[in-house]
Short mmCIF file of C-alpha atoms and ligand atoms in Angstrom, two decimals:
data_model
loop_
_atom_site.label_atom_id
_atom_site.label_comp_id
_atom_site.label_asym_id
_atom_site.label_seq_id
_atom_site.Cartn_x
_atom_site.Cartn_y
_atom_site.Cartn_z
CA MET A 1 176.70 96.61 128.17
CA THR A 2 174.23 99.41 127.71
CA SER A 3 172.41 99.85 124.44
CA SER A 4 173.23 102.94 122.40
CA PRO A 5 172.18 103.79 118.85
CA HIS A 6 175.49 102.22 117.85
CA THR A 7 174.97 98.92 119.58
CA GLY A 8 172.97 96.16 117.95
CA PHE A 9 172.27 92.57 118.81
CA GLY A 10 172.57 89.61 116.46
CA ILE A 11 171.67 85.95 116.65
CA ASP A 12 172.91 83.34 114.19
CA PHE A 13 170.62 80.32 113.82
CA GLY A 14 172.79 77.45 112.61
CA GLY A 15 172.33 73.72 112.14
CA THR A 16 174.62 72.80 115.04
CA GLY A 17 174.69 75.92 117.20
CA CYS A 18 172.82 79.16 117.85
CA LYS A 19 175.05 82.09 118.75
CA GLY A 20 174.21 85.58 119.91
CA ALA A 21 176.10 88.70 120.92
CA PRO A 22 175.73 92.46 121.26
CA VAL A 23 177.45 94.18 118.35
CA ASP A 24 179.33 97.45 118.17
CA LEU A 25 177.93 98.79 114.89
CA ASP A 26 180.65 101.43 114.52
CA LYS A 27 183.41 98.86 114.58
CA GLY A 28 181.59 95.80 113.25
CA ALA A 29 182.75 93.75 116.24
CA PHE A 30 181.22 92.01 119.23
CA ALA A 31 180.56 94.40 122.11
CA ALA A 32 180.55 91.56 124.64
CA GLU A 33 181.40 87.90 124.66
CA ARG A 34 179.20 85.76 122.45
CA VAL A 35 176.87 83.12 123.92
CA ARG A 36 176.50 79.78 122.13
CA VAL A 37 173.85 77.14 122.70
CA LYS A 38 173.56 73.82 120.92
CA THR A 39 170.78 73.68 118.32
CA PRO A 40 168.38 70.94 119.51
CA ALA A 41 167.52 68.02 117.23
CA ASN A 42 163.98 69.37 117.08
CA SER A 43 164.59 72.82 115.65
CA SER A 44 160.96 73.76 115.10
CA PRO A 45 160.03 77.46 115.31
CA ASP A 46 158.53 77.38 118.84
CA ILE A 47 161.51 75.54 120.30
CA ILE A 48 164.00 77.90 118.67
CA ALA A 49 161.99 80.92 119.83
CA GLY A 50 162.19 79.65 123.45
CA LEU A 51 165.91 79.06 123.07
CA PHE A 52 166.49 82.59 121.73
CA ALA A 53 164.44 84.10 124.59
CA ASP A 54 166.79 82.38 127.08
CA LEU A 55 169.83 83.50 125.11
CA VAL A 56 168.74 87.15 124.98
CA ALA A 57 167.83 87.08 128.71
CA GLN A 58 171.54 86.68 129.39
CA PHE A 59 172.01 90.28 128.20
CA PRO A 60 169.53 92.17 130.42
CA ASP A 61 170.96 95.61 129.53
CA SER A 62 170.37 95.20 125.82
CA THR A 63 167.24 96.96 124.52
CA CYS A 64 167.97 97.51 120.80
CA PRO A 65 166.22 95.76 117.91
CA ILE A 66 167.52 92.23 117.34
CA GLY A 67 168.57 90.68 114.03
CA VAL A 68 168.25 86.93 113.52
CA THR A 69 169.69 84.87 110.67
CA VAL A 70 167.75 81.97 109.17
CA PRO A 71 169.19 79.46 106.67
CA GLY A 72 166.29 79.89 104.27
CA ILE A 73 164.47 82.40 102.07
CA VAL A 74 163.00 85.29 104.09
CA ARG A 75 160.51 87.76 102.68
CA ASN A 76 158.91 90.40 104.92
CA GLY A 77 159.87 88.31 107.93
CA VAL A 78 158.24 85.14 106.59
CA VAL A 79 160.43 82.07 105.98
CA SER A 80 159.59 80.29 102.74
CA SER A 81 162.23 77.59 102.31
CA ALA A 82 163.95 75.12 104.63
CA ALA A 83 166.56 73.08 102.76
CA ASN A 84 168.59 72.19 105.85
CA ILE A 85 166.23 72.98 108.75
CA ASP A 86 162.92 71.66 110.10
CA LYS A 87 160.31 71.90 107.35
CA SER A 88 157.82 73.48 109.77
CA TRP A 89 159.70 76.76 109.25
CA ILE A 90 158.10 77.10 105.83
CA GLY A 91 155.35 79.71 106.06
CA THR A 92 156.39 80.84 109.56
CA ASP A 93 156.22 84.57 110.20
CA ALA A 94 159.53 84.53 112.05
CA ASP A 95 159.58 88.31 112.66
CA ALA A 96 156.24 88.05 114.47
CA LEU A 97 157.12 84.83 116.33
CA PHE A 98 160.44 86.14 117.67
CA THR A 99 159.12 89.64 118.40
CA GLU A 100 156.44 88.02 120.59
CA ALA A 101 158.78 85.49 122.25
CA LEU A 102 161.65 87.89 122.89
CA LYS A 103 159.48 90.93 123.72
CA ARG A 104 161.78 92.91 121.43
CA ASP A 105 161.68 94.28 117.93
CA VAL A 106 163.12 91.39 115.87
CA HIS A 107 164.03 91.30 112.17
CA VAL A 108 164.92 88.07 110.41
CA VAL A 109 167.33 87.86 107.47
CA ASN A 110 168.77 85.02 105.37
CA ASP A 111 172.08 83.81 106.89
CA ALA A 112 174.22 84.37 103.78
CA ASP A 113 172.65 87.78 103.18
CA ALA A 114 173.60 88.75 106.75
CA ALA A 115 177.17 87.56 106.21
CA GLY A 116 177.29 89.48 102.92
CA LEU A 117 176.10 92.72 104.50
CA ALA A 118 178.74 92.39 107.22
CA GLU A 119 181.60 91.62 104.81
CA VAL A 120 180.70 94.55 102.56
CA ARG A 121 180.34 97.00 105.45
CA TYR A 122 183.23 95.91 107.67
CA GLY A 123 185.12 93.01 106.11
CA ALA A 124 186.72 91.55 103.00
CA ALA A 125 184.59 93.52 100.51
CA ARG A 126 184.61 96.85 102.33
CA GLY A 127 184.42 99.71 99.86
CA GLN A 128 184.11 97.39 96.84
CA GLN A 129 181.99 98.91 94.10
CA GLY A 130 180.03 96.91 91.53
CA LEU A 131 178.84 93.39 92.15
CA VAL A 132 180.20 91.35 95.05
CA ILE A 133 179.06 87.75 95.48
CA VAL A 134 179.54 86.39 98.98
CA THR A 135 179.20 82.62 99.26
CA THR A 136 179.13 80.64 102.48
CA LEU A 137 180.40 77.08 102.27
CA GLY A 138 178.95 74.96 105.05
CA THR A 139 176.17 72.36 105.31
CA GLY A 140 174.70 74.02 102.24
CA ILE A 141 175.93 76.88 100.08
CA GLY A 142 174.56 80.31 100.86
CA SER A 143 174.92 83.38 98.66
CA ALA A 144 174.58 87.13 98.88
CA LEU A 145 174.51 89.48 95.88
CA ILE A 146 175.56 93.00 96.77
CA TYR A 147 175.75 95.75 94.18
CA ASP A 148 177.42 99.05 95.17
CA GLY A 149 176.68 98.16 98.79
CA THR A 150 173.01 97.33 98.22
CA LEU A 151 171.84 93.79 98.92
CA VAL A 152 169.64 91.93 96.44
CA PRO A 153 168.20 89.44 98.97
CA ASN A 154 167.47 85.72 98.72
CA SER A 155 169.67 84.92 95.74
CA GLU A 156 169.91 81.20 96.76
CA LEU A 157 172.79 80.45 94.39
CA GLY A 158 173.62 77.28 96.30
CA HIS A 159 170.62 75.73 94.56
CA LEU A 160 171.87 76.59 91.09
CA HIS A 161 171.97 73.45 88.94
CA LEU A 162 175.39 72.70 87.47
CA GLN A 163 175.31 70.80 84.23
CA GLY A 164 175.79 67.10 84.94
CA HIS A 165 176.08 67.56 88.69
CA GLY A 166 172.70 68.74 89.97
CA ALA A 167 172.24 71.34 92.71
CA ALA A 168 175.55 73.04 93.54
CA GLU A 169 175.22 72.63 97.31
CA LYS A 170 174.64 68.87 97.00
CA TRP A 171 177.91 68.55 95.07
CA ALA A 172 180.24 71.28 96.30
CA ALA A 173 179.26 72.30 99.85
CA ASN A 174 181.81 71.79 102.62
CA SER A 175 179.55 69.10 104.10
CA VAL A 176 179.94 67.16 100.82
CA ARG A 177 183.73 67.54 100.97
CA GLN A 178 183.64 66.03 104.45
CA ALA A 179 181.11 63.28 103.66
CA GLU A 180 182.99 62.15 100.53
CA ASP A 181 186.40 62.75 102.09
CA LEU A 182 187.48 64.85 99.09
CA SER A 183 191.06 66.10 98.87
CA TRP A 184 191.52 69.88 98.63
CA LYS A 185 192.32 69.38 94.94
CA GLU A 186 189.16 67.36 94.28
CA TRP A 187 187.04 69.87 96.16
CA ALA A 188 188.75 72.80 94.42
CA HIS A 189 187.79 71.27 91.08
CA ARG A 190 184.12 71.24 92.11
CA LEU A 191 184.35 74.78 93.46
CA SER A 192 185.97 75.92 90.21
CA VAL A 193 183.03 74.55 88.21
CA TYR A 194 180.66 76.33 90.58
CA TYR A 195 182.44 79.70 90.59
CA GLN A 196 183.01 79.55 86.80
CA THR A 197 179.23 79.18 86.42
CA LEU A 198 178.64 82.18 88.66
CA GLU A 199 181.24 84.16 86.68
CA ALA A 200 179.51 83.34 83.40
CA LEU A 201 176.11 84.37 84.74
CA PHE A 202 176.93 87.44 86.83
CA SER A 203 180.40 88.85 85.94
CA PRO A 204 181.08 89.93 89.54
CA GLU A 205 183.99 92.16 90.59
CA LEU A 206 184.80 89.99 93.60
CA PHE A 207 183.89 86.71 95.31
CA VAL A 208 184.11 86.44 99.09
CA VAL A 209 184.18 82.96 100.63
CA GLY A 210 182.69 82.60 104.09
CA GLY A 211 181.57 79.80 106.35
CA GLY A 212 183.68 78.01 108.96
CA ILE A 213 185.95 76.51 106.29
CA SER A 214 187.10 79.98 105.19
CA LYS A 215 189.75 79.84 107.91
CA GLU A 216 191.39 77.08 105.85
CA SER A 217 191.12 79.06 102.63
CA ALA A 218 194.90 78.89 102.03
CA ASP A 219 194.43 75.16 101.34
CA PHE A 220 191.88 75.53 98.55
CA LEU A 221 191.47 79.10 97.23
CA PRO A 222 194.86 79.07 95.42
CA LEU A 223 193.75 75.88 93.62
CA LEU A 224 190.66 77.48 92.06
CA GLU A 225 190.69 78.07 88.32
CA ILE A 226 188.68 81.23 87.92
CA ALA A 227 189.36 84.71 86.55
CA THR A 228 187.56 86.78 89.19
CA PRO A 229 189.40 87.77 92.39
CA ILE A 230 188.31 85.56 95.30
CA VAL A 231 189.14 86.28 98.93
CA PRO A 232 188.27 84.70 102.28
CA ALA A 233 185.73 86.42 104.52
CA THR A 234 187.51 88.40 107.21
CA LEU A 235 184.74 88.31 109.83
CA ARG A 236 184.72 84.52 109.64
CA ASN A 237 182.01 82.98 111.82
CA GLN A 238 181.14 86.37 113.33
CA ALA A 239 179.73 87.65 110.05
CA GLY A 240 176.22 86.22 110.58
CA ILE A 241 175.76 87.80 114.01
CA ILE A 242 177.27 91.13 112.95
CA GLY A 243 175.29 91.25 109.71
CA ALA A 244 172.04 90.37 111.47
CA ALA A 245 172.60 93.16 114.00
CA LEU A 246 173.33 95.57 111.16
CA TYR A 247 170.21 94.48 109.27
CA ALA A 248 167.94 95.00 112.29
CA ASN A 249 169.35 98.49 112.90
CA ARG A 250 169.56 99.62 109.28
C1 BGC B 1 169.53 77.64 101.97
C2 BGC B 1 169.97 79.09 101.99
C3 BGC B 1 171.08 79.29 103.00
C4 BGC B 1 172.21 78.31 102.73
C5 BGC B 1 173.30 78.40 103.78
C6 BGC B 1 170.73 76.77 101.71
O1 BGC B 1 170.36 75.43 101.68
O2 BGC B 1 168.56 77.43 100.97
O3 BGC B 1 168.88 79.90 102.31
O4 BGC B 1 171.54 80.60 102.92
O5 BGC B 1 171.73 76.98 102.71
O6 BGC B 1 172.83 78.12 105.05
#
C-alpha cells in the first residue's frame, strides 16, 4: 500500500483490542487488511504508545497522518477523562505522545466521535441533514452529535443521569446487558428510557446505533419505544478506524 492524499491510517484503542488499518478515504473502507493486537491489562499511555508503534511498523509504506481513537474526552490532543481505561490517561497529551512514539503526525479523537464522523460521511447517516446522534453501545456508552455534517465533539451522553437509574452507561450499556443477563426485551426497555431522554433533550432527526452489538440490532431495535428513526451503524466495528483516519486527514 502506498500512501496517497486519499489514503489515511486509523487506529482504534479499545478495552479488549487495539486495531489499525490503512483507510481508503474515497470509499470509506480499509485499504489493506486490519491488524489487531490484544490490549494489555496495563493500558497506561507509554505501553499503548509502544504497542501502536509496533502496529504501525507493520505498514512500512504508509506515511500519512494517523488518527487514533481514545475512549475518553479529548481536547486539543489532551485526554481528560478515563471512565473505562487506565486513569493515568487523564492529563496525557496523547497527540504529542503518539507523534513522538510513532514518528508520524498523529491526531487523537474520542472513539464515539470517530464512529460518528465515519457513519455520517460513509455510513448509515450519509447525507442526513440536521442533528444526528450516533451512540455506541459497548463497555460504556459513547455518543457523537453531528449537525449538518459538523461534529460537536465530546458530548459524553453515556454519562447522562437518568432519573432513578443513575448514569446511563452504568444501567444500559451492552456490558450491563451481559453482566445482568438481561433479555432483549428487558434491555430494550432500558434503551427506550435512554433514547426517550435524548429525544426530549435534543430532538434529533436520526439515531445511529454502533458498537459490536449493532450487528444484532434486529433483536432489539424493533423493541424500542421511541418516535425518532433509529438505524444500526453500517460500518460496524470498522467505524472507529475509518473515522479516526478521516479525522487525522480532515
Ligand atoms: C467514555 C466516552 C466513550 C465511551 C465509549 C465512556 O465511558 O466516557 O468518552 O466514548 O465510554 O467508549
